Structures are given as C-alpha cells and as structure tokens.
CSV table of C-alpha atoms in Angstrom, one decimal:
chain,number,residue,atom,x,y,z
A,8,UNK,CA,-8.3,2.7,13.7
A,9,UNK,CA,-8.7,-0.8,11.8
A,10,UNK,CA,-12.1,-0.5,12.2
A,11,UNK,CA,-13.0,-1.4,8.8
A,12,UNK,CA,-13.3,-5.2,8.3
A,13,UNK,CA,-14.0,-5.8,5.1
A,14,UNK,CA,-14.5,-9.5,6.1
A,15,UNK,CA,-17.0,-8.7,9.3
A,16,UNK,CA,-14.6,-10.9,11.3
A,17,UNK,CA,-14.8,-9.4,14.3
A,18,UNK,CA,-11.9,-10.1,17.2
A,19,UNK,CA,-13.0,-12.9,19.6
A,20,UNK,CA,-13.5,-10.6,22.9
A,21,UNK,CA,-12.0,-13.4,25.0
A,22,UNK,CA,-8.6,-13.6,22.9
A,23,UNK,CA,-5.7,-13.7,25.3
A,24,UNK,CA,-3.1,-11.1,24.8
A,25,UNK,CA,-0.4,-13.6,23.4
A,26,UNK,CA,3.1,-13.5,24.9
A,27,UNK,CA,6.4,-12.4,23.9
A,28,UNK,CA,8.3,-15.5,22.5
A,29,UNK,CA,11.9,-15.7,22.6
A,30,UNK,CA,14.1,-13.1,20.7
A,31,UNK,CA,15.7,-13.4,17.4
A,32,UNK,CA,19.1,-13.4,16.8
A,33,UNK,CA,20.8,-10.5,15.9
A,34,UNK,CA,21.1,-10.3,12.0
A,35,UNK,CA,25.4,-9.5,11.3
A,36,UNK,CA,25.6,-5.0,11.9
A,37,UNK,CA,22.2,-4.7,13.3
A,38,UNK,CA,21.9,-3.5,16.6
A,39,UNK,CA,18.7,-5.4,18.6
A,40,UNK,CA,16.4,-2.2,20.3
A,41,UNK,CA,14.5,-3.4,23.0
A,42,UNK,CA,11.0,-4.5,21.9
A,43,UNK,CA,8.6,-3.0,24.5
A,44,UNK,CA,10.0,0.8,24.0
A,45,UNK,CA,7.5,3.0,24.5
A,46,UNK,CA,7.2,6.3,22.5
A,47,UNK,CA,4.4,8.1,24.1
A,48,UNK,CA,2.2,10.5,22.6
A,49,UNK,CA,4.0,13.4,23.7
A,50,UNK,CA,7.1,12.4,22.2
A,51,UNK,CA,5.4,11.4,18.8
A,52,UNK,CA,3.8,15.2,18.9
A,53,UNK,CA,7.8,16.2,19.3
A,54,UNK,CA,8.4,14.6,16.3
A,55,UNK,CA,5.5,16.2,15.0
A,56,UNK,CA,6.5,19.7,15.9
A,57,UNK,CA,10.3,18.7,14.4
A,58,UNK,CA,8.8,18.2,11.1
A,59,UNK,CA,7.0,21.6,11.5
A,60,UNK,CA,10.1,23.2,12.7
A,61,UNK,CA,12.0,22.2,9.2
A,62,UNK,CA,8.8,23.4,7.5
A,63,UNK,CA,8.6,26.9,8.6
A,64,UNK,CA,12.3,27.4,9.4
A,65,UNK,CA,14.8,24.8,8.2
A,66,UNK,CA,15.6,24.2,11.7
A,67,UNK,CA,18.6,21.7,11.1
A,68,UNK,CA,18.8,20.4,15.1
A,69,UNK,CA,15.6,19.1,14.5
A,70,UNK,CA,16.5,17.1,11.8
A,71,UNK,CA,19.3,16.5,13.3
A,72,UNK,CA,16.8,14.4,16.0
A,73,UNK,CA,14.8,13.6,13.8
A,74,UNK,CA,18.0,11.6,11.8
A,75,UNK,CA,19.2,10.3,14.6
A,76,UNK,CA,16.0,8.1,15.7
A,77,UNK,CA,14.4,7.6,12.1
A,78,UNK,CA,17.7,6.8,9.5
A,79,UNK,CA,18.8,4.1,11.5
A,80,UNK,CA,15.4,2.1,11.3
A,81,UNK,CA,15.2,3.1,7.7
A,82,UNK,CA,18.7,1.8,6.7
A,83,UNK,CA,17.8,-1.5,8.5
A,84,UNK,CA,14.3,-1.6,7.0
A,85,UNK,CA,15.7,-1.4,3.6
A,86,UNK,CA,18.4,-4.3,4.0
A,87,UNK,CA,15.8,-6.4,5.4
A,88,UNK,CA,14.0,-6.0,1.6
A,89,UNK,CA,16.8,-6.9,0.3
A,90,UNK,CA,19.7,-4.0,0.3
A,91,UNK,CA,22.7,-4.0,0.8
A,92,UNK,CA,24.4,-2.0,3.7
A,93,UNK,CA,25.5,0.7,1.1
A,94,UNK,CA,22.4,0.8,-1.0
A,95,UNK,CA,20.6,0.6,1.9
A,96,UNK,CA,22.4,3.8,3.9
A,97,UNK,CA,22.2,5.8,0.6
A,98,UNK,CA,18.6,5.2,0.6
A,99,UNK,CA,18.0,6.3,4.1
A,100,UNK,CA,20.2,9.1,3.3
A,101,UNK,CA,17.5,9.7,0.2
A,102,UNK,CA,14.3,8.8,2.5
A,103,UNK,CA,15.6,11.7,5.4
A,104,UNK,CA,16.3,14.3,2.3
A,105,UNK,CA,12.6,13.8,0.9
A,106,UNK,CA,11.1,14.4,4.5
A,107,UNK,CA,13.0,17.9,4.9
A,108,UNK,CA,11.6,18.6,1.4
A,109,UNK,CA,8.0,17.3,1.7
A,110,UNK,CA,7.7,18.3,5.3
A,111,UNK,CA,4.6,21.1,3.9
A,112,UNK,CA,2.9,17.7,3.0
A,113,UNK,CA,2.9,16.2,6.1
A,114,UNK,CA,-0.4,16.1,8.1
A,115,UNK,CA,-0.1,15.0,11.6
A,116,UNK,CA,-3.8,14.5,11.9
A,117,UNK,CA,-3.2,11.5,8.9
A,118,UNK,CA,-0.1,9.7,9.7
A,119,UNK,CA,2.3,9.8,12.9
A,120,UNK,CA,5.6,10.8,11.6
A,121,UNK,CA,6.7,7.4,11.9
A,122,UNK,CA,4.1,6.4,9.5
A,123,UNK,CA,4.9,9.0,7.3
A,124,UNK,CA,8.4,8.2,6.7
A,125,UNK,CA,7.6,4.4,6.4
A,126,UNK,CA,5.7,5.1,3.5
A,127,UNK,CA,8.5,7.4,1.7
A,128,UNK,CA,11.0,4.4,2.2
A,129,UNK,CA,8.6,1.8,0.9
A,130,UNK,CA,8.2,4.1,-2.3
A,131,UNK,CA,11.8,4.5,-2.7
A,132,UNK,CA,12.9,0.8,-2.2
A,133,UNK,CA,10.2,0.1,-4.9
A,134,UNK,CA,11.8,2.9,-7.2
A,135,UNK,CA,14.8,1.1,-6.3
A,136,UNK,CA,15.2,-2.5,-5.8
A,137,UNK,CA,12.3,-2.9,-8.2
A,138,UNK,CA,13.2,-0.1,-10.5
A,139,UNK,CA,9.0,0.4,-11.1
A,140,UNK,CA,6.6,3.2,-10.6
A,141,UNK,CA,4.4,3.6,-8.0
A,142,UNK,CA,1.1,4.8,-8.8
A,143,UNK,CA,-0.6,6.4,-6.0
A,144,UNK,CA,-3.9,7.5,-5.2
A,145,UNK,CA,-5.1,10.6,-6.0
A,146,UNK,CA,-4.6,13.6,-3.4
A,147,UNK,CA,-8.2,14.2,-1.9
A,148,UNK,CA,-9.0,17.9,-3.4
A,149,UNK,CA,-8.8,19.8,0.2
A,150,UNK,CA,-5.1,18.6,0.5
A,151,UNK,CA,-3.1,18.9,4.2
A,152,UNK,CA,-4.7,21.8,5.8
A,153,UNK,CA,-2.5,24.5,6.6
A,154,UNK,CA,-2.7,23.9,10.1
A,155,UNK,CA,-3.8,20.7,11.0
A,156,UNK,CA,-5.6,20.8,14.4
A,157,UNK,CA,-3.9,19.7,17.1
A,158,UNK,CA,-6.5,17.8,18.9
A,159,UNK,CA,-7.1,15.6,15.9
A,160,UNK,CA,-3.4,15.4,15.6
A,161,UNK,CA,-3.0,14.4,19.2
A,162,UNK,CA,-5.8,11.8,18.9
A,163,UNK,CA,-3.9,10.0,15.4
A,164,UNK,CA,-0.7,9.9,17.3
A,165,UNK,CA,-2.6,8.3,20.2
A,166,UNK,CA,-4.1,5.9,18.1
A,167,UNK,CA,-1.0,5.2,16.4
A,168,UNK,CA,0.4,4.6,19.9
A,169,UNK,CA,-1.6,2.3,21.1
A,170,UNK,CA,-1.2,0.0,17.6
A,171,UNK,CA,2.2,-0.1,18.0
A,172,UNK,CA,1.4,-1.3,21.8
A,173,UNK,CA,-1.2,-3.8,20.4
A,174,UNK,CA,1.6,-4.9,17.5
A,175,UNK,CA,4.2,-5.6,20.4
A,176,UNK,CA,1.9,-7.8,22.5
A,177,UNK,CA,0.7,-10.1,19.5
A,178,UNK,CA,1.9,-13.9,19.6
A,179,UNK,CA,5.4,-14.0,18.8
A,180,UNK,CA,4.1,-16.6,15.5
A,181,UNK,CA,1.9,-13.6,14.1
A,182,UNK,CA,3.7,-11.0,14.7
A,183,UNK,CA,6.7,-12.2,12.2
A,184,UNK,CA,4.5,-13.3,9.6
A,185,UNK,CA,3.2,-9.0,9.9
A,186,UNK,CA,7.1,-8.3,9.7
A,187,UNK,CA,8.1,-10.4,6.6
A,188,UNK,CA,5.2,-9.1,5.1
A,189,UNK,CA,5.6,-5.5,5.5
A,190,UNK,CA,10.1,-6.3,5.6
A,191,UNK,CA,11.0,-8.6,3.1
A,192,UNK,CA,9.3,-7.9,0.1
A,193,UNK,CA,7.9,-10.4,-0.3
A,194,UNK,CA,3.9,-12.4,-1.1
A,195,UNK,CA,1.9,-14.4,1.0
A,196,UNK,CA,3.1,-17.4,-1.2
A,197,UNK,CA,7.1,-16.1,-1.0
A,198,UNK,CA,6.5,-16.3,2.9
A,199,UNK,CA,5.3,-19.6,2.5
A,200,UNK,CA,8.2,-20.6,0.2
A,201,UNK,CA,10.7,-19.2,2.3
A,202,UNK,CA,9.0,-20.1,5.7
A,203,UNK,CA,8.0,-23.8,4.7
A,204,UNK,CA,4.4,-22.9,6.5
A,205,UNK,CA,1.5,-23.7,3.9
A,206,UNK,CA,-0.2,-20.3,2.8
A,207,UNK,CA,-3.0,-21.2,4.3
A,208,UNK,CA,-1.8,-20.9,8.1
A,209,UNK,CA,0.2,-17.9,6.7
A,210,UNK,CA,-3.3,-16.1,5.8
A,211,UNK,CA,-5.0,-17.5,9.2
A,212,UNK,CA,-2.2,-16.2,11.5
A,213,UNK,CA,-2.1,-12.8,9.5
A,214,UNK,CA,-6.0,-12.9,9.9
A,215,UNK,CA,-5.6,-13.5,13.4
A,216,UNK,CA,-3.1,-10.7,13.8
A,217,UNK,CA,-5.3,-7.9,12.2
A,218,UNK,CA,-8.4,-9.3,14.4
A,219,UNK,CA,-6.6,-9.0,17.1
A,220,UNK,CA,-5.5,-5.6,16.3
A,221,UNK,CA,-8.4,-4.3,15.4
A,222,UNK,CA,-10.4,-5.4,18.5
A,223,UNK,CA,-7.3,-3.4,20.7
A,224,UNK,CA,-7.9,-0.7,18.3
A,225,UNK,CA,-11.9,-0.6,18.7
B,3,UNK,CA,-20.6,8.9,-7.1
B,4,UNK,CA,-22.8,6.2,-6.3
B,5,UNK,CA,-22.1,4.1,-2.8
B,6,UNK,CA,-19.4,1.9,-3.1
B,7,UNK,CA,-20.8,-2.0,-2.6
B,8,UNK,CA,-17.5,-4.2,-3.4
B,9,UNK,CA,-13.9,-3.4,-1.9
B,10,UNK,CA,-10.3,-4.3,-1.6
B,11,UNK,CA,-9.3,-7.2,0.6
B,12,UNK,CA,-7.4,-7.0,3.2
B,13,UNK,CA,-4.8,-8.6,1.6
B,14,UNK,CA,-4.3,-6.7,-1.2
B,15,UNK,CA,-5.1,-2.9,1.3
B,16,UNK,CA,-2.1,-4.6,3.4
B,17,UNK,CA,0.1,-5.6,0.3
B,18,UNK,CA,0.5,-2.4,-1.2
B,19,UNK,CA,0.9,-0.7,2.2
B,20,UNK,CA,4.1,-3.0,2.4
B,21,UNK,CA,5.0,-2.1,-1.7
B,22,UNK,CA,4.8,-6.4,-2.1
B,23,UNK,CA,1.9,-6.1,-4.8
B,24,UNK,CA,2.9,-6.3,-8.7
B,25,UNK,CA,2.8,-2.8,-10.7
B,26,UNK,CA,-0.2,-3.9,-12.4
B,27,UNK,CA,-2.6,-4.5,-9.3
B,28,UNK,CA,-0.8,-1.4,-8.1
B,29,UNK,CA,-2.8,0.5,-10.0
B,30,UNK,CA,-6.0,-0.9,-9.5
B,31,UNK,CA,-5.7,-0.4,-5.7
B,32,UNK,CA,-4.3,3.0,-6.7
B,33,UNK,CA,-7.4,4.0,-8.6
B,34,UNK,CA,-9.6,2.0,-6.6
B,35,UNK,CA,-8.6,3.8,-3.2
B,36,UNK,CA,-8.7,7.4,-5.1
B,37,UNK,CA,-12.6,6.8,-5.9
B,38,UNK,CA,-13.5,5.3,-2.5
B,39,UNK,CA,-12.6,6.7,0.9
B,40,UNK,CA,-13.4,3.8,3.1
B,41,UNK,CA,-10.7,1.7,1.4
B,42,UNK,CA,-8.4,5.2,1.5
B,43,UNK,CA,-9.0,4.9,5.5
B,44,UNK,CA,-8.1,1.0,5.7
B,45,UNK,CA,-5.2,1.9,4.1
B,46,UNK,CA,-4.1,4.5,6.5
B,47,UNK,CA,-4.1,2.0,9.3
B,48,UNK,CA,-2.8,-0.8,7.1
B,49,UNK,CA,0.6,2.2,6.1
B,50,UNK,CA,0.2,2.8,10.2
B,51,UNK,CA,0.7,-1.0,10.8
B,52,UNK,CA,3.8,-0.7,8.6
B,53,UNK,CA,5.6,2.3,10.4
B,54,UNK,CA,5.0,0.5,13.6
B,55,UNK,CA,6.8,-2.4,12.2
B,56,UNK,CA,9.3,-0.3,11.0
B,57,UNK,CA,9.8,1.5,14.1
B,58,UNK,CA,9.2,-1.2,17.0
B,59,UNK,CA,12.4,-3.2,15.0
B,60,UNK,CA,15.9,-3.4,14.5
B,61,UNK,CA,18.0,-0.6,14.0
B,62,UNK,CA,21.1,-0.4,11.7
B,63,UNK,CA,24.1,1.8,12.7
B,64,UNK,CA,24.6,5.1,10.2
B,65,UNK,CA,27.8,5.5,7.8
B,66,UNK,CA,29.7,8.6,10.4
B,67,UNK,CA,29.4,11.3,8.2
B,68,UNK,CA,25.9,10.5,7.1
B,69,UNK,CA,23.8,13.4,8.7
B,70,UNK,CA,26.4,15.7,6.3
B,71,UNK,CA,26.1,13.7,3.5
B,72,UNK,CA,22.6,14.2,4.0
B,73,UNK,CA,22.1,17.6,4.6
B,74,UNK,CA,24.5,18.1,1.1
B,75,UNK,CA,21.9,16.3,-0.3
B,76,UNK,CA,19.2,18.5,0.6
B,77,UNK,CA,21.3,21.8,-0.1
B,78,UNK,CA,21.7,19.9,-4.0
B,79,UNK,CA,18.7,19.6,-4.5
B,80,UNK,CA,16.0,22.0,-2.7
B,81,UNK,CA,13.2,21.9,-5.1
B,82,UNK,CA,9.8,21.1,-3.8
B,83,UNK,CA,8.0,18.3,-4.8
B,84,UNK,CA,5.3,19.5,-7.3
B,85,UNK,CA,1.9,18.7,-6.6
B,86,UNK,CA,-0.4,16.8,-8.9
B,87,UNK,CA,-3.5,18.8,-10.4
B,88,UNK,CA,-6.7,17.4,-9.4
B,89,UNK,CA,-8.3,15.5,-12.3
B,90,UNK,CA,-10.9,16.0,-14.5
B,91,UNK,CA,-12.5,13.3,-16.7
B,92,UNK,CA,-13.2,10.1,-16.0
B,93,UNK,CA,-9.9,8.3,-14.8
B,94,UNK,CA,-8.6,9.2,-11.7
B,95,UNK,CA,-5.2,10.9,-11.9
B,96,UNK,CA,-3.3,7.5,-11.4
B,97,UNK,CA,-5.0,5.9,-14.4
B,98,UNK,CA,-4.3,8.9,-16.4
B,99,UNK,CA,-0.9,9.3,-15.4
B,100,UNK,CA,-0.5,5.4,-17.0
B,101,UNK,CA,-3.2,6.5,-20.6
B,102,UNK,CA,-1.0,9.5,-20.2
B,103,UNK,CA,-4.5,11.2,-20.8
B,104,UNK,CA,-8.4,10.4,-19.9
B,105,UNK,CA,-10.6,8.5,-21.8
B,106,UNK,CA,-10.3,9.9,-25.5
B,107,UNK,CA,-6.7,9.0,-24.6
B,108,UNK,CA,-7.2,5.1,-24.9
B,109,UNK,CA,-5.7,3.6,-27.8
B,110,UNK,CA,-8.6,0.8,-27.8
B,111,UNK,CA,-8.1,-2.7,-29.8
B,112,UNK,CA,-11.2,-4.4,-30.7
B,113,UNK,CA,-10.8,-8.5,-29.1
B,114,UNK,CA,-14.1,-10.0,-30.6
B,115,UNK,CA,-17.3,-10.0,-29.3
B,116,UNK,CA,-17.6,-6.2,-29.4
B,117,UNK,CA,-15.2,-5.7,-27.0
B,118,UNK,CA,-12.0,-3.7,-26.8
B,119,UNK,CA,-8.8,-3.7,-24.5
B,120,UNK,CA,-6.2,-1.6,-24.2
B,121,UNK,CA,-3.3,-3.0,-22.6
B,122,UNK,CA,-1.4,-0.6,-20.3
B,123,UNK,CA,2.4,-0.7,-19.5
B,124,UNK,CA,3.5,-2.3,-16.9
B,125,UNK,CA,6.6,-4.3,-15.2
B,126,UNK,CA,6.6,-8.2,-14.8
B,127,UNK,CA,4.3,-9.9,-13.0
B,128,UNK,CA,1.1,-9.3,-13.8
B,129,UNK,CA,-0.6,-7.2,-16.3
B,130,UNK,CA,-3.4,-4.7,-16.6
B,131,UNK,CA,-5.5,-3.5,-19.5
B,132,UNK,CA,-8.7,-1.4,-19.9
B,133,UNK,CA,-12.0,-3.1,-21.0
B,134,UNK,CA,-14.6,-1.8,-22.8
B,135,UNK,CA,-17.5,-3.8,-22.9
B,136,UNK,CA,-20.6,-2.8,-24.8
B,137,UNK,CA,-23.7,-2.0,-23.1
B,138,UNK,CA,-26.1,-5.7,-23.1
B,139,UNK,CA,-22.6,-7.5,-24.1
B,140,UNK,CA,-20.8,-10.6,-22.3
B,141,UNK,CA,-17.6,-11.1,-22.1
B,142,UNK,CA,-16.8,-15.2,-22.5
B,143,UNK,CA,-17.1,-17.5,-19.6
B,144,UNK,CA,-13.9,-17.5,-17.9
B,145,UNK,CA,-12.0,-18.6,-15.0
B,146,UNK,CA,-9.2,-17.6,-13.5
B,147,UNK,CA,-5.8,-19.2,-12.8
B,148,UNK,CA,-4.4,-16.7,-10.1
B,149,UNK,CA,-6.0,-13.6,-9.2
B,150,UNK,CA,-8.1,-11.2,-11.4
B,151,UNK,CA,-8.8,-7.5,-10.2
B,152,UNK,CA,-11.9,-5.9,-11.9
B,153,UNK,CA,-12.3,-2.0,-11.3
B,154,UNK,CA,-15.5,-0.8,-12.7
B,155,UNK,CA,-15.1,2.8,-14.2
B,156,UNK,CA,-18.0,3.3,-16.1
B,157,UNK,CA,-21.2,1.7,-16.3
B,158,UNK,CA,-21.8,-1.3,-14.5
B,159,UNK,CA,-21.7,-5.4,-14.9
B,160,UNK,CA,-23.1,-8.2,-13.4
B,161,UNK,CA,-21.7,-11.9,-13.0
B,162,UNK,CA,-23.0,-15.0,-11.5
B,163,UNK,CA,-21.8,-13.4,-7.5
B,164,UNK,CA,-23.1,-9.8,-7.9
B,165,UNK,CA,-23.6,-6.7,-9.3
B,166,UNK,CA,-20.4,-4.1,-10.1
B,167,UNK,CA,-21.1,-0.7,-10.4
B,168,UNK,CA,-18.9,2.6,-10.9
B,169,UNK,CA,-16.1,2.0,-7.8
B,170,UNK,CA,-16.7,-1.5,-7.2
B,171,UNK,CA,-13.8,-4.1,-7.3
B,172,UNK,CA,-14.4,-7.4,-7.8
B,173,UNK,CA,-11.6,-10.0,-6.5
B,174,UNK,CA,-11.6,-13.1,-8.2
B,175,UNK,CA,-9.5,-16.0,-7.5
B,176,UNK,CA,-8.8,-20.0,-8.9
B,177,UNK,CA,-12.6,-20.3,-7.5
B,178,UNK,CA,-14.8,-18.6,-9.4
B,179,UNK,CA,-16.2,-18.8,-13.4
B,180,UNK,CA,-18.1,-16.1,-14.5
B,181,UNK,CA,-19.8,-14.8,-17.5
B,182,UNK,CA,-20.0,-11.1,-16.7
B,183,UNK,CA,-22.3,-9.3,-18.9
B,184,UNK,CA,-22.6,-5.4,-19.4
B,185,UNK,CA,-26.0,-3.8,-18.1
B,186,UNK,CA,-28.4,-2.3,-20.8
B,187,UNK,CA,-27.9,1.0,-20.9
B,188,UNK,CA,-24.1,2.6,-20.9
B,189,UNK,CA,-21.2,0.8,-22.2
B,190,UNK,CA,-19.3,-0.6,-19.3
B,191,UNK,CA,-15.5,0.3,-18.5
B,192,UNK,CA,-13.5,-1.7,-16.2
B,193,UNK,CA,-10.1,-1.7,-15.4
B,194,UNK,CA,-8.9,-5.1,-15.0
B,195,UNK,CA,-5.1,-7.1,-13.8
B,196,UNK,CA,-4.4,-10.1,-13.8
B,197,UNK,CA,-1.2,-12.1,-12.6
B,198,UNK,CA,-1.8,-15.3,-14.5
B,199,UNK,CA,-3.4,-15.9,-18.2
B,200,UNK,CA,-7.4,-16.5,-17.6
B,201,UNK,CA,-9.1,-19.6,-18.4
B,202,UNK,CA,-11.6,-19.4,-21.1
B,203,UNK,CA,-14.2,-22.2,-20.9
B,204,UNK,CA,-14.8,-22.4,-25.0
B,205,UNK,CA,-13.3,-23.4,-27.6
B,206,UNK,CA,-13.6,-19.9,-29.8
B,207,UNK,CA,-12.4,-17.5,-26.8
B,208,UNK,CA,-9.6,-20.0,-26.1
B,209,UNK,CA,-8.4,-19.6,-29.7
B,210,UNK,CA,-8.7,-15.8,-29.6
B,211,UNK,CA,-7.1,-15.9,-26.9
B,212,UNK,CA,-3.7,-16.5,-28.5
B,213,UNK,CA,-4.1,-13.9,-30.4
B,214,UNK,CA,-4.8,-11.0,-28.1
B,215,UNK,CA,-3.2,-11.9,-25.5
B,216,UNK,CA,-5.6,-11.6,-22.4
C-alpha cells in the first residue's frame, strides 16, 4: 500500500522512526485510548466475519461488538469536525445503521472494516455539516465479489495493520498535521490559519509523513 | 482507454479521502478516479490512512440507550441501498448524475472564441463547468489565481507543460499561464473547477469575462 507516488519522492531509507511526543490533553467528554493499541490481524478478520455475520443472518451480538468498538470513535470523529455531542451521537447512530444495511457491499479484500466505516462517516458529516452531495466514483463493473477470498482479505487487513503501526510511530509534529487533516475539516491553508504554521511547513511535514509511510509500507 | 499520463496529487487523493475538498473539485476527483485505477488505488490507501486516524484516536462515550436507538433505526428503515447502473456514454456516472444525463444532456453556452461551457451546480467554494473547445481552437491565455482542475473527457489539448489526453488531469496553480489549444482532429471536452476567478492576460477575454462568468 502507498506505493503510488505520484511525486517519485521516495522515503529517505535512513529516516529514523520518530518518537512519540508528549500526549494531548483530553478534549472535555472524550475519553484518551491508549495510543500504541494493537489490533492484530486476527481481530481485524473478527470484525470482518461480524460484518459477514449481519450480512447473511442479522446476527445482532455482532453488531452489538461491532457498536461497541466502532460508535464510540465515530461520535468523537464527528465532534472533532465540528459536531456537537448530540449531532454527533445521532450521526454515529446513522453511520452504525448504514453498515448493518450496506454490509453486502463490504469487501474485506478492499478496505479493513475500520476503513470502511471511516468512509461512511466522512460521507455523512459532509451530507451533514455541509449539507452537500458527495459525488463518488463510479462502482468498477465486477462489483464486491460474492465471496471475497480470504487470503487477499487477510493480506489487506495486514497491510492495513501495519499502516496504522507506521501512523502511530510518526513524529509527534506530523502525525497531527495527518489528524487535523483527515479530523477537522478543514484545508491545508485552514490548518495553517488555525495552527499559525505557514502552509509551506504544513505541506513539507504532510509530505514527510506520507514518505515516511510509504517507505514502512513498501 | 488510452494510458493515463497526468494524475491527481497527493493532496487533492488525500483531501477528498478526508471529505475537506469543495463540491466542485469533488467531482473532478470523482470522475477522474472512475476513469483511472491507479488514482482509484491511491485512494484506497489515502481512505486507509483516514480509518487509521480514526481508529488509533480518541473515543467518545455513547448516549445509554444508544445501541437500541440504533437497532430501531435499522428496524425503520431496512431498505437496501440501491446500486447505481453502470454507465454508458461518455461521462462517467458521477458526471452524469450532476448533467443528470450524458453528453446530449449538456445545456452548452457559447463564451466566444468557439467555445462553450456549461456551468454545473454546485455548493460554495469553488465552481465547475464543462468545456467544449473546438478541435485546432485555443482557449485565451490565462492564469490562475487559486487552483484550476482540468479533466480531459474527450479529445485531447496541449499547453505550454504537456499534452492532456482522455483521463488526464492537469493541476494548475498561481504558477502557471497557459494557452491550451485543442488538437486537430476531435473537439476537445474537458471538465474543469476552479476555486478562484482565472486571470485572463488580454484585454478582450478579460472583458468577456464579466459577462460569462468563468
């Protein structure tokens, strides 16, 4: 994965793996999870068999589970962009109903579930906060296979893993500038409002980043 | 399909991952990424990026009877999503959904020069609009204030950087004037947004410019 530098930048094999910089402080309601949790492979394949559980039998203990890890990241997600606590749980409430209805859409050997759902909520805080479509690309013609091969689905959610490893270890500097980006809604240039940094370190230290994560991902 | 020479940046595959971009660019990266399946991988991984973010964060606590609301949600309303019919024609089905047809669709207005735009509905921000640029044709020398996105759907053009054929995007920023001229041959169609007015270098274009609003 993030093989495909447009810009040939290719990672500087001698970068150090940054360190972890101090922790933020707790924003009011939000409950801190520790930063380095790991979610192995084989627990992102139990996700992936939950969504295949509500698929072929409405199996509501594993949305149950699957509510439990995924609203509460949701909900926080969407306040970060700018909702408020109420919007923002009625929203995750929203986000959780469309994966029990789209869950014959999901392919594992795509997207990790985690993935997945991160793009519903993005979609519905545009259709939200924004209150504008969405156009999205158009479905390839062969669509989600009936049943997506497991190797290949065990190999995305690997790969997905090991991003999410790469993300964690990144300089503490880049790796907000990759959160207020994807969290806040917000521009390169609203980051550099907001942050005071010119845009030009904001594009170098999100540059960085994505090297960075590419040559992990390589 | 001919090979795709000219992509998305980074920055725009990773802004509408995180749902930051305006509407208008949007929809080129939209059609763009439905035509080309390198930039449809990028963004995959830039979307993977996203739900790593999402999940290696913060989480907030859940109203207490928010699993039931949600499951009344789902018993409400347990229609399936319907799924899009592959196109036909020449736009890809998120252009068409926005000409609410394909190309016969376009309700074209002629701007001088021989060419015609159609200007497509879109929120704030930034706007987009379908060119139509005759074959051997130029459209004035212009620059650009912010960013300009130029699909080519149709034919192909070529400015003072390149040559942009069917697929290709070309991303112009404050940097670059260009003339870009239509190739002999086909008429060129391009899909094109912009989130500033663009900066035409004569007098003539500047003065129709007022009136049609580019």
């Amino acid at each position: 994965m993030l093989t495909v530098a447009k810009d040939s930048a290719k990672a500087d094999a001698a970068v150090a793996l940054g360190r972890y910089g101090p922790e933020k402080a707790c924003h009011s309601g939000v409950v801190r999870t520790k930063r380095l949790k790991k979610t192995d492979p084989a627990k992102r394949m139990m996700w992936v068999a939950h969504v295949v559980a509500i698929r072929d039998s409405e199996d509501r203990e594993a949305f149950a589970e699957l509510f439990a890890h995924f609203a509460p990241r949701v909900k926080s997600f969407l306040m970060k962009s700018g909702a408020s606590p109420d919007m923002a749980e009625e929203c995750a409430q929203d986000v959780m109903a469309t994966l029990w209805r789209k869950a014959a859409m999901f392919d594992p050997a795509k997207a990790s579930v985690g993935t997945w759902i991160f793009t519903i909520a993005r979609n519905r805080r545009i259709d939200i906060l924004r209150k504008e479509r969405r156009p999205e690309p158009e479905e390839l013609p062969w669509g989600p296979e009936a049943e997506p091969d497991q190797a290949e689905a065990l190999v995305l959610q690997e790969e997905t893993q090991k991003l999410g490893a790469a993300l964690a270890e990144l300089p503490e500097k880049q790796r907000t500038l990759i959160e207020k980006a994807y969290f806040g809604d917000l521009s390169h240039s609203e980051i550099a409002a907001e942050t005071g940094l010119p845009l030009g370190t904001i594009k170098s230290r999100i540059r960085l980043a994505l090297e960075r994560l590419r040559h992990v991902m390589k | 399909m001919t090979e795709i020479k000219h992509h998305l940046t980074d920055a725009l595959l990773m802004g509408y991952a995180a749902g930051t971009l305006p509407e208008a660019f949007n929809l080129v990266v939209a059609t763009h990424i439905s035509m080309c399946d390198d930039c449809r991988a990028a963004l995959a991984e830039f979307e993977a990026v996203g739900g790593e973010v999402m999940m290696t964060s913060e989480s907030a606590e859940m109203a207490e009877d928010s699993l039931t609301a949600t499951l009344d949600k789902i018993a409400n309303a347990p229609s399936a999503p319907k799924v899009r019919p592959r196109t036909s024609g020449l736009f890809p089905t998120p252009l068409q959904d926005y000409v609410n047809g394909d190309l016969d669709a376009v309700k074209w207005r002629k701007i001088g020069g021989g060419v015609s735009q159609a200007v497509l509905p879109t929120s704030k921000g930034a706007t987009v609009r379908l060119l139509h640029i005759p074959a051997g044709t130029a459209v004035p020398d212009h620059g650009h204030r912010g960013t300009e996105l130029t699909l080519v759907l149709q034919g192909a053009f070529v400015d003072e950087t390149d040559r942009f054929a069917a697929g290709d995007v070309e991303v112009a920023n404050e940097d670059l004037n260009h003339t870009p001229v239509a190739e002999a041959g086909m008429d060129c169609i391009c899909l094109a947004a912009t989130d500033a007015p663009l900066k035409f270098n004569g007098l003539m274009p500047r003065i129709v410019q007022r009136f049609v609003g580019i």
